[in-house]
XYZ file of C-alpha atoms in Angstrom:
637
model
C 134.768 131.108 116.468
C 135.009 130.779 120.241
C 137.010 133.382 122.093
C 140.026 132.512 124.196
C 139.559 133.707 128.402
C 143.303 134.702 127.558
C 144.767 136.419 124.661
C 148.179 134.689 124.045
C 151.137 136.614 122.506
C 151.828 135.277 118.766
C 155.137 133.337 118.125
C 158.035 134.547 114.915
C 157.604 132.809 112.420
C 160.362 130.175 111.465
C 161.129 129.261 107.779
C 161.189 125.173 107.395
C 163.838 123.724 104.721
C 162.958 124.640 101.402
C 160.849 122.300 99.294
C 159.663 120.706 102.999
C 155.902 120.845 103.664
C 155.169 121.475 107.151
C 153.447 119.457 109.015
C 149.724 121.603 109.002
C 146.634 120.589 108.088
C 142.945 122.040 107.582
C 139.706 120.380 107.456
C 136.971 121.245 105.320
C 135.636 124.636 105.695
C 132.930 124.572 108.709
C 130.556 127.297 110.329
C 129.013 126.938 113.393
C 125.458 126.542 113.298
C 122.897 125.104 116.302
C 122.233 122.706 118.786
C 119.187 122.995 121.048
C 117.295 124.929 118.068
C 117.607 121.869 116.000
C 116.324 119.379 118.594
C 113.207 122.305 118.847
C 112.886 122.415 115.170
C 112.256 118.598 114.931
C 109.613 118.447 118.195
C 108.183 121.053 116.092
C 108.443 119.291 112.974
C 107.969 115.424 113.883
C 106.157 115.567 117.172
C 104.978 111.834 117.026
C 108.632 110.544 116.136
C 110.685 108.756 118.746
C 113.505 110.221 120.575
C 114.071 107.888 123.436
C 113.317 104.446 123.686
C 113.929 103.421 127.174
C 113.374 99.847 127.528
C 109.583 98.871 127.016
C 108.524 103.140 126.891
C 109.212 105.495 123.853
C 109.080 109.426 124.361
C 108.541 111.068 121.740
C 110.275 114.238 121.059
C 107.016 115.904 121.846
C 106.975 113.997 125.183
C 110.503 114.982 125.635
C 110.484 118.808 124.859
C 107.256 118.512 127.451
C 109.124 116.899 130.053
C 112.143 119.452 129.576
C 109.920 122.490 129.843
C 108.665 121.135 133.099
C 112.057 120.412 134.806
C 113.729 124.014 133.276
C 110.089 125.616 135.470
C 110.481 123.548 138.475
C 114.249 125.139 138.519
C 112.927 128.329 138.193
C 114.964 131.523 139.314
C 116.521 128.884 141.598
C 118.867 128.327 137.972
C 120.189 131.221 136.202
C 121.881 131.241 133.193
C 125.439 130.518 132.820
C 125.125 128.655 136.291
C 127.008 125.110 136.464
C 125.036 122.380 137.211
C 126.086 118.975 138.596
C 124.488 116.392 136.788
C 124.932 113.004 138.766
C 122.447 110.734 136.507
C 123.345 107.393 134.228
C 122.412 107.219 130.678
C 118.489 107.374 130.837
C 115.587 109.623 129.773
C 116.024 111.341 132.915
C 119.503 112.198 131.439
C 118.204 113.470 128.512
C 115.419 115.763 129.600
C 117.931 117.521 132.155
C 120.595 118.102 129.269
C 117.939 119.225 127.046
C 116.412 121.557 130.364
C 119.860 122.667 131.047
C 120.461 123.897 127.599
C 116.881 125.549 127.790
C 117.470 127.972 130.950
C 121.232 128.538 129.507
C 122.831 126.677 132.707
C 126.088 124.737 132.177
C 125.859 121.541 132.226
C 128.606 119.338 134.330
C 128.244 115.454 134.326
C 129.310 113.905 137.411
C 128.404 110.566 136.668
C 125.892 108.867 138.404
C 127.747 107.800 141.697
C 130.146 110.432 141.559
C 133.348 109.851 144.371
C 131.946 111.937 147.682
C 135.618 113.048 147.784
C 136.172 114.100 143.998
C 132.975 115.485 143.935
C 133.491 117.806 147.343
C 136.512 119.466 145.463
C 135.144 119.920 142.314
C 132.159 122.088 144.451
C 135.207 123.968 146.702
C 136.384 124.764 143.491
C 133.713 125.570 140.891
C 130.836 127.930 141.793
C 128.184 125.024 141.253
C 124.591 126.034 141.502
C 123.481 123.000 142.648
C 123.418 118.711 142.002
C 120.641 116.848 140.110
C 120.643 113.151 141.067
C 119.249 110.698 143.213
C 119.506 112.107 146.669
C 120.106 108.561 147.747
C 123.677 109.080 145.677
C 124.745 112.192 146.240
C 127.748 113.641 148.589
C 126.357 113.637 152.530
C 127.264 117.669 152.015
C 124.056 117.436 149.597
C 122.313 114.758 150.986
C 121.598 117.069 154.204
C 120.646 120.064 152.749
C 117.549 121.935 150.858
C 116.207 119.822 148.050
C 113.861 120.711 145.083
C 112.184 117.606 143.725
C 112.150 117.557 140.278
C 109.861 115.536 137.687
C 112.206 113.472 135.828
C 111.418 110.160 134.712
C 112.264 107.594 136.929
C 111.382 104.330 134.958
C 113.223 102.907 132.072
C 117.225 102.190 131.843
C 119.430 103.026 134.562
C 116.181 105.383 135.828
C 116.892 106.975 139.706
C 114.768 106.173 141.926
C 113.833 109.938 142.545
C 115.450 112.866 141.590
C 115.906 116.121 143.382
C 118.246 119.415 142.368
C 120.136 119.299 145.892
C 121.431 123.018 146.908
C 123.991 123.464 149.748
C 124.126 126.459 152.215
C 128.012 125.712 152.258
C 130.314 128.714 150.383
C 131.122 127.787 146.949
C 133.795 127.652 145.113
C 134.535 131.078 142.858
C 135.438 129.526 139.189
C 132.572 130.240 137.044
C 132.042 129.076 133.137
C 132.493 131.481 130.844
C 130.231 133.360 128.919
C 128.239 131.158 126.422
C 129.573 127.642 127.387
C 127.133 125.086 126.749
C 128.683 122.293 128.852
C 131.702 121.579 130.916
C 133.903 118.207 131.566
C 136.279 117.572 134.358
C 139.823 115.826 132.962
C 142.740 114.580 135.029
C 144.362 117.349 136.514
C 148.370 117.401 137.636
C 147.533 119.158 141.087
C 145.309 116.331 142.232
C 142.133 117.779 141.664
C 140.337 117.190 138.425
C 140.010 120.879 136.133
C 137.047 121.633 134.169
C 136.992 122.592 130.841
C 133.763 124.921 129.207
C 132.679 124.395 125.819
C 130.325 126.667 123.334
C 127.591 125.596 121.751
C 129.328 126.339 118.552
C 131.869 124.144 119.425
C 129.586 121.259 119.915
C 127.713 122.197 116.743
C 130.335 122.105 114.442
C 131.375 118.503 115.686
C 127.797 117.438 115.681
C 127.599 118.595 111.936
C 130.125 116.585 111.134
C 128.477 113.465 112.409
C 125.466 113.744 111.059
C 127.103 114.169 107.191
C 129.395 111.346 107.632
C 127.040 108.934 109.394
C 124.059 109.439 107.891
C 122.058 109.959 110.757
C 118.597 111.048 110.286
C 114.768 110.277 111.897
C 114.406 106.541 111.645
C 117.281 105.396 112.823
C 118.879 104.769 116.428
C 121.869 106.194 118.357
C 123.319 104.538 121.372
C 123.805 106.395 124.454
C 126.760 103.896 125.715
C 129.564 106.037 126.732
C 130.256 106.714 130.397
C 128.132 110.153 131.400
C 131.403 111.311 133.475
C 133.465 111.287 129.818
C 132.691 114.224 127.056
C 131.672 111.997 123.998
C 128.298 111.020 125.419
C 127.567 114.378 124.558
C 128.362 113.844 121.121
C 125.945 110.936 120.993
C 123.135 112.468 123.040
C 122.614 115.491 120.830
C 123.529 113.857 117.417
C 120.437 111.841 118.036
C 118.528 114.859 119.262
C 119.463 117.075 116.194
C 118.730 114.518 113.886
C 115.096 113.830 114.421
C 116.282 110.035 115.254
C 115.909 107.966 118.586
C 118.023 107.434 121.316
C 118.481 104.307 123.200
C 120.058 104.603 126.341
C 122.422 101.458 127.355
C 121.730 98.798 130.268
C 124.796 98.741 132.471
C 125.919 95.047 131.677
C 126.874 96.195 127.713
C 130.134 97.701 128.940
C 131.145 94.716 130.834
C 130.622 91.756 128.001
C 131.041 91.990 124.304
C 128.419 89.756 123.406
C 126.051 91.688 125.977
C 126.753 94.217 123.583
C 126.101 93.018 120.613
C 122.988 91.256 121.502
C 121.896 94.609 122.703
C 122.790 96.435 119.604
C 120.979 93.598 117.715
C 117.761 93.520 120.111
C 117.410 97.210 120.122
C 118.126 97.317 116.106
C 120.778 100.292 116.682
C 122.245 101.575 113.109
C 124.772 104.358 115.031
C 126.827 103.643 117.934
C 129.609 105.763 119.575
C 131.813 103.569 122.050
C 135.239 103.384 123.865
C 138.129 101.460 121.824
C 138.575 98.694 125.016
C 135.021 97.895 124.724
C 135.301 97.278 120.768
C 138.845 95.423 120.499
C 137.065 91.847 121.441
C 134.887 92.287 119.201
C 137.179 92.445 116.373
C 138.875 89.318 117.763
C 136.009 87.421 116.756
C 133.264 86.366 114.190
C 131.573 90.128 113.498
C 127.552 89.368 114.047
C 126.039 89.072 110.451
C 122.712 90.063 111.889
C 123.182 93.886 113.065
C 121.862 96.606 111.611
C 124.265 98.651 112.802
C 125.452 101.012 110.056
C 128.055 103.304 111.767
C 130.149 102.854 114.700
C 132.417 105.693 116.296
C 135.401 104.543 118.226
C 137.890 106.423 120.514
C 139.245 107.027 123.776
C 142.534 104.715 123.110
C 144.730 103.238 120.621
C 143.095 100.868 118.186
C 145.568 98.277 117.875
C 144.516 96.879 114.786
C 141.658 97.236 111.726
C 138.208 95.570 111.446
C 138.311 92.571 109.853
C 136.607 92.087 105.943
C 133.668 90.532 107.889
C 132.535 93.565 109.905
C 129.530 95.186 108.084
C 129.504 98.259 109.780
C 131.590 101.010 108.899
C 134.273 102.340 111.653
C 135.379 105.481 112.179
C 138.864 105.436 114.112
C 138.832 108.672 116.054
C 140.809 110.660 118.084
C 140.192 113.742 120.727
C 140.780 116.209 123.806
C 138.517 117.175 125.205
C 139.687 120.484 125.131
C 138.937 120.045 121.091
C 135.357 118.965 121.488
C 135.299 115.275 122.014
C 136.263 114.440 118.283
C 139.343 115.982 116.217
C 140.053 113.507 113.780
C 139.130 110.428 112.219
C 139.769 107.832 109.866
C 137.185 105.825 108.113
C 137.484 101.766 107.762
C 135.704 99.556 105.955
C 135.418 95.592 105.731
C 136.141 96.042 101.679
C 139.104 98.032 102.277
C 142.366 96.338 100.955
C 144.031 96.567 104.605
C 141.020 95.214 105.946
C 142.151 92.149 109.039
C 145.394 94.047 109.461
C 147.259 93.668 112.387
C 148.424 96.999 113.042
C 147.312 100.083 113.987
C 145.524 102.414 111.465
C 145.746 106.016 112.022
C 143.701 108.310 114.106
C 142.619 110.558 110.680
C 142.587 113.780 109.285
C 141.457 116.991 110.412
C 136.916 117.113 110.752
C 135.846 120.348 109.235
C 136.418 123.882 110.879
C 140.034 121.847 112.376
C 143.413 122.905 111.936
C 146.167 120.256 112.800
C 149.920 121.586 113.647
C 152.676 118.880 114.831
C 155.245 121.281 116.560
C 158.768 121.083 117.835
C 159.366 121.865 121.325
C 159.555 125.887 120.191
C 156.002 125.432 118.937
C 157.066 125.750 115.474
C 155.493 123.525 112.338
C 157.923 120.145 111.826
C 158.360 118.883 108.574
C 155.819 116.202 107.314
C 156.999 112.756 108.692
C 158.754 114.154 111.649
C 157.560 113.279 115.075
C 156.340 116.235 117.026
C 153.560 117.552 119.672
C 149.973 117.631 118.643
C 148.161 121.372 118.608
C 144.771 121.579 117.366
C 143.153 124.820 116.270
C 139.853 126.141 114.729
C 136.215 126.324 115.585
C 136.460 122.873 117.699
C 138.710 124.454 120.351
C 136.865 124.542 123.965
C 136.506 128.323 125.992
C 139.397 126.983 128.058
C 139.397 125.566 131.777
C 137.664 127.276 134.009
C 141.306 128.464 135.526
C 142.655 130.942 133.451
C 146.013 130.739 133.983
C 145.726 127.097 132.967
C 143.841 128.232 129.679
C 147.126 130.551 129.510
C 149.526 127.923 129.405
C 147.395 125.061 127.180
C 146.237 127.476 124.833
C 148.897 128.940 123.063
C 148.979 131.820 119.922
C 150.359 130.099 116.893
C 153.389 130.648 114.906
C 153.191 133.268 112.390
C 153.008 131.118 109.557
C 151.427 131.783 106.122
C 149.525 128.669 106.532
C 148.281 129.442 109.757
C 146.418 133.145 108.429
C 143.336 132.808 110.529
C 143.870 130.760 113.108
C 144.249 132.560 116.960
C 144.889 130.146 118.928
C 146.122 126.240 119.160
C 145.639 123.984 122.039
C 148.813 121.315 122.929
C 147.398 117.980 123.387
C 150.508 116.898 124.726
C 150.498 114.392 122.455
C 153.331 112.568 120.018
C 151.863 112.256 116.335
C 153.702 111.998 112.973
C 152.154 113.417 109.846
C 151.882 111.746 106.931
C 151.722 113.322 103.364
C 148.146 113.230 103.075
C 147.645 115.132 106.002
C 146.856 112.291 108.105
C 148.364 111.818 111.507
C 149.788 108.568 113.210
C 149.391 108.531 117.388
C 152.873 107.636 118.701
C 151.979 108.167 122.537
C 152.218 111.032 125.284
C 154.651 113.346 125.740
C 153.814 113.436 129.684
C 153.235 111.665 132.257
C 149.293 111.625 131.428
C 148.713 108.100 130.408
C 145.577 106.115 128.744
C 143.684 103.456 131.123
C 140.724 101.882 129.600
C 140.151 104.866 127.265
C 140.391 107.231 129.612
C 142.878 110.314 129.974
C 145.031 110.440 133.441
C 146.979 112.309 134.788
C 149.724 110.083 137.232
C 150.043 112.945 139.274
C 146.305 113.250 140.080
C 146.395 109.806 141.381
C 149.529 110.291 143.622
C 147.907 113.528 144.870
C 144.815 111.408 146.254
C 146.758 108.476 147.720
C 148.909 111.539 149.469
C 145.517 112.738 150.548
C 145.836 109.859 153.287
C 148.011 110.755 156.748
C 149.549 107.334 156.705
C 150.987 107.946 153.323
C 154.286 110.189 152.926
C 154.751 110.505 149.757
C 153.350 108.253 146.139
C 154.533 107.676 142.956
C 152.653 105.921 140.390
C 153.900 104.072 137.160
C 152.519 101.893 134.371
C 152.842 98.905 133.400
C 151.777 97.316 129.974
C 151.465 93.584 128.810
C 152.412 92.114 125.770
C 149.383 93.353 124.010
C 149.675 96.975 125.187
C 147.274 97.170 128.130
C 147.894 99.267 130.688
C 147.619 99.455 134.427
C 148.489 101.568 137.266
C 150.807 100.521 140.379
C 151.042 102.564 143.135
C 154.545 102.763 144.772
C 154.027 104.309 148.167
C 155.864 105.356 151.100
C 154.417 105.139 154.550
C 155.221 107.686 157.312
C 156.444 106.406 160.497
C 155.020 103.771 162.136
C 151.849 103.418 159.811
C 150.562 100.117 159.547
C 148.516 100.469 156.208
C 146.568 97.829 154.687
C 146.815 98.219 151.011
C 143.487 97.257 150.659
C 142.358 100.292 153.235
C 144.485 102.621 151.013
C 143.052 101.279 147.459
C 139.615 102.014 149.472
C 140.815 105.481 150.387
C 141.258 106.914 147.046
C 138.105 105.388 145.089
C 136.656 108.367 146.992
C 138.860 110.634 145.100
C 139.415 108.650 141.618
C 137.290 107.667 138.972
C 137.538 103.610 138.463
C 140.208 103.950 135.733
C 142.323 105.891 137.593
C 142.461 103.756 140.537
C 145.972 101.221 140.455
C 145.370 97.400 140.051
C 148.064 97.225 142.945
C 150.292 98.614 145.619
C 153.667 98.419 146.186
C 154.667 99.251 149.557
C 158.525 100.654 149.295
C 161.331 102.299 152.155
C 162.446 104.890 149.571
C 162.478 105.924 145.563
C 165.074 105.700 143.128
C 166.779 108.864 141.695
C 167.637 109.877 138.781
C 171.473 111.824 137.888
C 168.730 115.228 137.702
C 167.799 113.577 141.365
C 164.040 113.355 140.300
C 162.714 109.865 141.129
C 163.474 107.475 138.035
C 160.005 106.431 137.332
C 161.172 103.356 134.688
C 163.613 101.889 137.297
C 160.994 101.953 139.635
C 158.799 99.975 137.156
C 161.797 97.971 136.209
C 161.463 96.445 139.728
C 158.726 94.489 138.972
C 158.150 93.044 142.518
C 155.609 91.241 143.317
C 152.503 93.528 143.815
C 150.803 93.058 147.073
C 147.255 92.150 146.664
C 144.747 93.535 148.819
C 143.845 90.178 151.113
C 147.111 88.622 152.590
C 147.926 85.183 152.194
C 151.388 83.476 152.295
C 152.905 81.888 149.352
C 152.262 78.618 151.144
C 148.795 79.225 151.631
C 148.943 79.869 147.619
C 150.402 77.421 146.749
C 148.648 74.731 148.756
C 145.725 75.765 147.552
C 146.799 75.929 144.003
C 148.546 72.251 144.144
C 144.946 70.866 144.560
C 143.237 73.317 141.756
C 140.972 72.239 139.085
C 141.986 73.381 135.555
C 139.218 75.769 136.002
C 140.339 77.472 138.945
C 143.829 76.973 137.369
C 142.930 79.627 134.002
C 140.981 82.334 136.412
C 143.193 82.659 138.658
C 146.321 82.873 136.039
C 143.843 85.590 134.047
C 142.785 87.128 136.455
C 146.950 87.540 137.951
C 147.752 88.591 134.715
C 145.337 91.222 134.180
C 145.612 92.856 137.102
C 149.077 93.115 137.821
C 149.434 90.996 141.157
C 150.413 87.487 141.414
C 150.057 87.347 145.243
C 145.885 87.050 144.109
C 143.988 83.909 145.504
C 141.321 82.081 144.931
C 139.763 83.429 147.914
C 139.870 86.903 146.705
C 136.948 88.477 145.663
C 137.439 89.994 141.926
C 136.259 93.738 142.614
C 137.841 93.759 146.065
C 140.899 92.681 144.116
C 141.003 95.561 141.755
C 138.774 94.225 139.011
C 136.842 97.084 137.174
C 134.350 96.810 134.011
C 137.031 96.859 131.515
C 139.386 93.840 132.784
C 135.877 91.890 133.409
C 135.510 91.636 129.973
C 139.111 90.958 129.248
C 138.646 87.806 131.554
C 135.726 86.837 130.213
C 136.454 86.959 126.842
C 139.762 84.747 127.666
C 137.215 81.790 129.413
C 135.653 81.895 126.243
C 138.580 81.621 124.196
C 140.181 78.936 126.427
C 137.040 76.929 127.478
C 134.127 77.836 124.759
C 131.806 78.489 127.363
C 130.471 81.793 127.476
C 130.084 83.274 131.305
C 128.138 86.818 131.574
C 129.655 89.776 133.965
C 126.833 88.924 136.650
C 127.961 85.937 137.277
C 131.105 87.138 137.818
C 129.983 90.350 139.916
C 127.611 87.992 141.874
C 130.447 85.230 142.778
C 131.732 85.461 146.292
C 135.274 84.687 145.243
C 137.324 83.748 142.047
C 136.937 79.659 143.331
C 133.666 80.081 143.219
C 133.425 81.802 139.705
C 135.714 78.834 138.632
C 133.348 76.374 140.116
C 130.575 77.935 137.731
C 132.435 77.256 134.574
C 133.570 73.885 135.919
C 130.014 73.361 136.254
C 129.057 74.796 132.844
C 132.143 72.714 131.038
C 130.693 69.020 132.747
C 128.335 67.359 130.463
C 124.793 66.321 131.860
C 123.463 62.807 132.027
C 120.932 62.442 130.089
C 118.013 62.847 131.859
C 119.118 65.142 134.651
């Protein structure tokens, strides 16, 4: 078992009502075993078989330990183990090799994302004693753009492939958090202050997850794992070395599948994937529709957000409904769903699971103390899943917490609070009921509100943010900033939504701004964060137009123009949008491009991809393509 940074103080044990279970639960029995020894063991063992196929090139794990030797000796002493490493690469072979180099030398491996925010990415380095960045120098923060860099020989063909790719090292002072002793990888996650925390994770701790998968799934050589998942978010670790460990092939994802539905499908179908992992937005419109009869798709792991209702009887894959920190190792709990099962079609939503092996599930009170089964209560996870801890111990010190002294808790040192609101069941499985905080969900991914008023405060015209959510009808989220200027600024929202991309990743940037003299309060006199909601103004877009420009424009519409522009208002949150406005200048990210393009297809039957929409100069003009797509042909034209 991993140990803690901190050793917490145990809790007294409280005695529940008789004839109560408590509300603890323990997977199967688990023991961590290995991860980069079994990805060796199968170049040793199956040479010849594939482990990437990248578009029209397969490497074969041969090819790839190769390639991984040479990057991990181009590093040299320049890498030392238990340094952090800034990855800023997409899903690609390049990707792969560098994890697999990473894990080689014993450095720590920290995914950035491919175009990581030059402001985000400047505090996580004054923060975190980073060794140095692999990406594109083309991509990476000017602090690393300008200073020594090592070229490395990393693939740079195939899917999402760099153009070149150099370990960039900085004569600038570091930062003076390192990863602990024997973490394998480290993820940032929202943090409260305004700056995002890391969080270190053993190899053991990967391992036991990665187990896990490869019993439920099936997966084994012969068979093909995504890489989908966004490299900035933990579980494409969880896909990149179940494929590795399992002597099967990897298939790194083209950009466009997270944007479209039937992108995705097509490329699940066209690549013959029988495992995918991928986030719960991207999945839900597929559900709300005819499942493909023609994938081989076997096993598909979804998480990141609610799942709002079960697969329908016609989906042929099995889904796995699953829920986790993080801090847990990117998977806690699941729940298994099949299109035979009785509940199959239902509209509701099924619960995130019970405990993987090596996991211990507690549902607390607000003492920390085991609720009786059925009673809502906070989340705290235990067992061999549980992380090092952040990188700041005194955070580790207050997330990581000894447990009660229970007798069903007799080996357990240690649970980790989610923060968030379950219920469990009988059968030991849990329901999600929300957060306890004020970290939300956007798109699947975890934020913290206060990290997003942190960056907007970043900005001299700004005195002071607050940021709130608002959800529609079907339970989709989205941020609006409520900001007050200082004196005399005369902010463009736009130029302030444009500030904080710098510091935010796209989830966590608001669909709108609400510019506002002052803030409610509260009788505590703490700013009442649902009346501000309750206001429900009208959100100011980032172009300005009058209503009578709007609505001049929007007597003459065509019922085209009409749809996208009442979609497009809808999703985003602000009804002062025009048909001038450009959809990503307006707020639009990957997620709510789908969402609008899988309502023209509902509404018109006409199916429009996301580069059409990316490519359009302004929402008219996407609405002149589907007029143009809806209007029959002459025959002969």
């Amino acid at each position: 078992m991993t140990q803690p940074l901190t050793a917490p103080a145990p809790l007294p044990a409280t005695p529940l009502d008789a004839g109560t279970a408590p509300s603890v639960a323990h997977g199967p029995g688990a023991e961590p075993t290995a991860v980069l020894a079994r990805f060796e063991d199968w170049a040793g063992l199956a040479p010849q078989a594939p482990a990437v196929i990248d578009g029209a090139r397969v490497w074969t794990y041969q090819d790839l330990d190769a390639a991984a030797e040479q990057v991990a000796t181009a590093l040299g002493d320049r890498v030392r183990p238990g340094d952090l490493v800034g990855v800023c690469l997409d899903r690609s072979t390049a990707l792969v090799v560098t994890a697999v180099a990473l894990a080689r030398i014993g450095a720590v491996y920290l995914p950035l994302g491919p175009r990581p925010g030059e402001r985000r990415t400047q505090a996580v380095t004054e923060d975190l004693d980073v060794a140095c960045l692999i990406g594109d120098p083309g991509v990476l923060p000017e602090g690393h753009r300008t200073g020594e860099h090592l070229p490395l020989p990393l693939p740079t063909e195939g899917v999402n492939a760099p153009a070149a790719v150099v370990a960039a090292f900085t004569d600038s002072a570091r930062g003076t958090r390192r990863a602990p002793e024997g973490a394998l990888y480290a993820v940032l996650t929202s943090g409260s202050t305004g700056r995002p925390k890391a969080v270190a994770v053993a190899e053991a701790s990967l391992s036991v997850a990665l187990d896990w998968y490869r019993a439920e799934t099936g997966l084994a050589p012969g068979d093909r794992q995504s890489l989908l998942i966004g490299v900035a978010f933990d579980p494409h670790l969880l896909e990149l070395w179940a494929g590795l460990t399992s002597g099967a092939a990897l298939v790194p994802a083209p950009d466009d599948t997270r944007w479209d539905s039937h992108v995705l499908t097509d490329w699940w179908r066209d690549r013959a994937l029988t495992h995918a992992v991928a986030a719960t937005p991207t999945v839900e419109p597929l559900l709300d529709r005819p499942w493909p009869q023609d994938l081989q798709l076997r096993h598909l792991v979804v998480g990141g957000d609610r799942m709002r209702r079960r697969p329908g009887a016609d989906v042929t894959a099995t889904v796995h409904n699953a829920y986790g920190p993080a801090e847990a190792t990117v998977v806690t709990t699941t729940h298994t769903m099949r299109g035979t099962d009785p509940d199959a079609g239902e509209q509701a939503p099924p619960p995130i699971g019970t405990a993987l092996p090596g996991v211990t599930l507690v549902v607390t009170d607000d003492d920390g103390r085991p609720v009786p089964r059925g009673q809502d209560g906070e989340l705290r996870v235990g067992g061999h899943c549980l992380a090092l801890g952040y990188l700041d111990p005194e955070l580790t010190a207050r997330r990581f917490t000894a447990p009660p002294q229970e007798a069903e808790l007799p080996s357990v040192d240690r649970l980790y609070r989610t923060g968030d609101r379950v219920r469990m069941n009988a059968d030991g499985s849990l329901d999600f009921l929300g957060r306890l905080d004020d970290q939300v969900k956007i798109s699947g991914v975890r934020i913290e509100l206060a990290e997003v008023e942190a960056a907007f405060e970043q900005d001299p015209r700004v005195r002071s943010a607050v940021v709130t959510v608002q959800r529609d009808s079907s339970g989709h989220g989205r941020l609006v900033a409520h900001l007050r200027l200082t004196d005399g600024a005369g902010a463009v929202t736009g130029e302030l939504l444009d500030a904080v991309r710098a510091w935010l990743p796209e989830q966590a940037v608001p669909a709108a701004v609400r510019l506002v003299d002052g803030f409610p309060l509260d009788a505590n006199g703490k700013v009442d964060r649902p009346a501000l909601a309750a206001a429900v103004p009208a959100p100011v877009a980032p172009r300005t137009a009058t209503g009578d420009e709007h609505a001049d424009t929007e007597a003459a519409a065509t019922a085209a123009e009409r749809l996208v522009l009442a979609t497009v208002r809808d999703l985003l949150g602000r009804p002062g949008t025009g048909l001038g406005d450009n959809f990503t200048d307006a707020g639009g990210t990957s997620i709510i491009a789908a969402r609008l393009l899988a309502t023209v297809e509902r509404e018109t039957g006409v199916r429009l991809r996301a580069p059409e929409l990316l490519r359009s100069t302004d929402l008219r003009a996407f609405a002149a393509l589907l007029d143009q797509r809806r209007t029959p042909q002459p025959a002969g034209a």
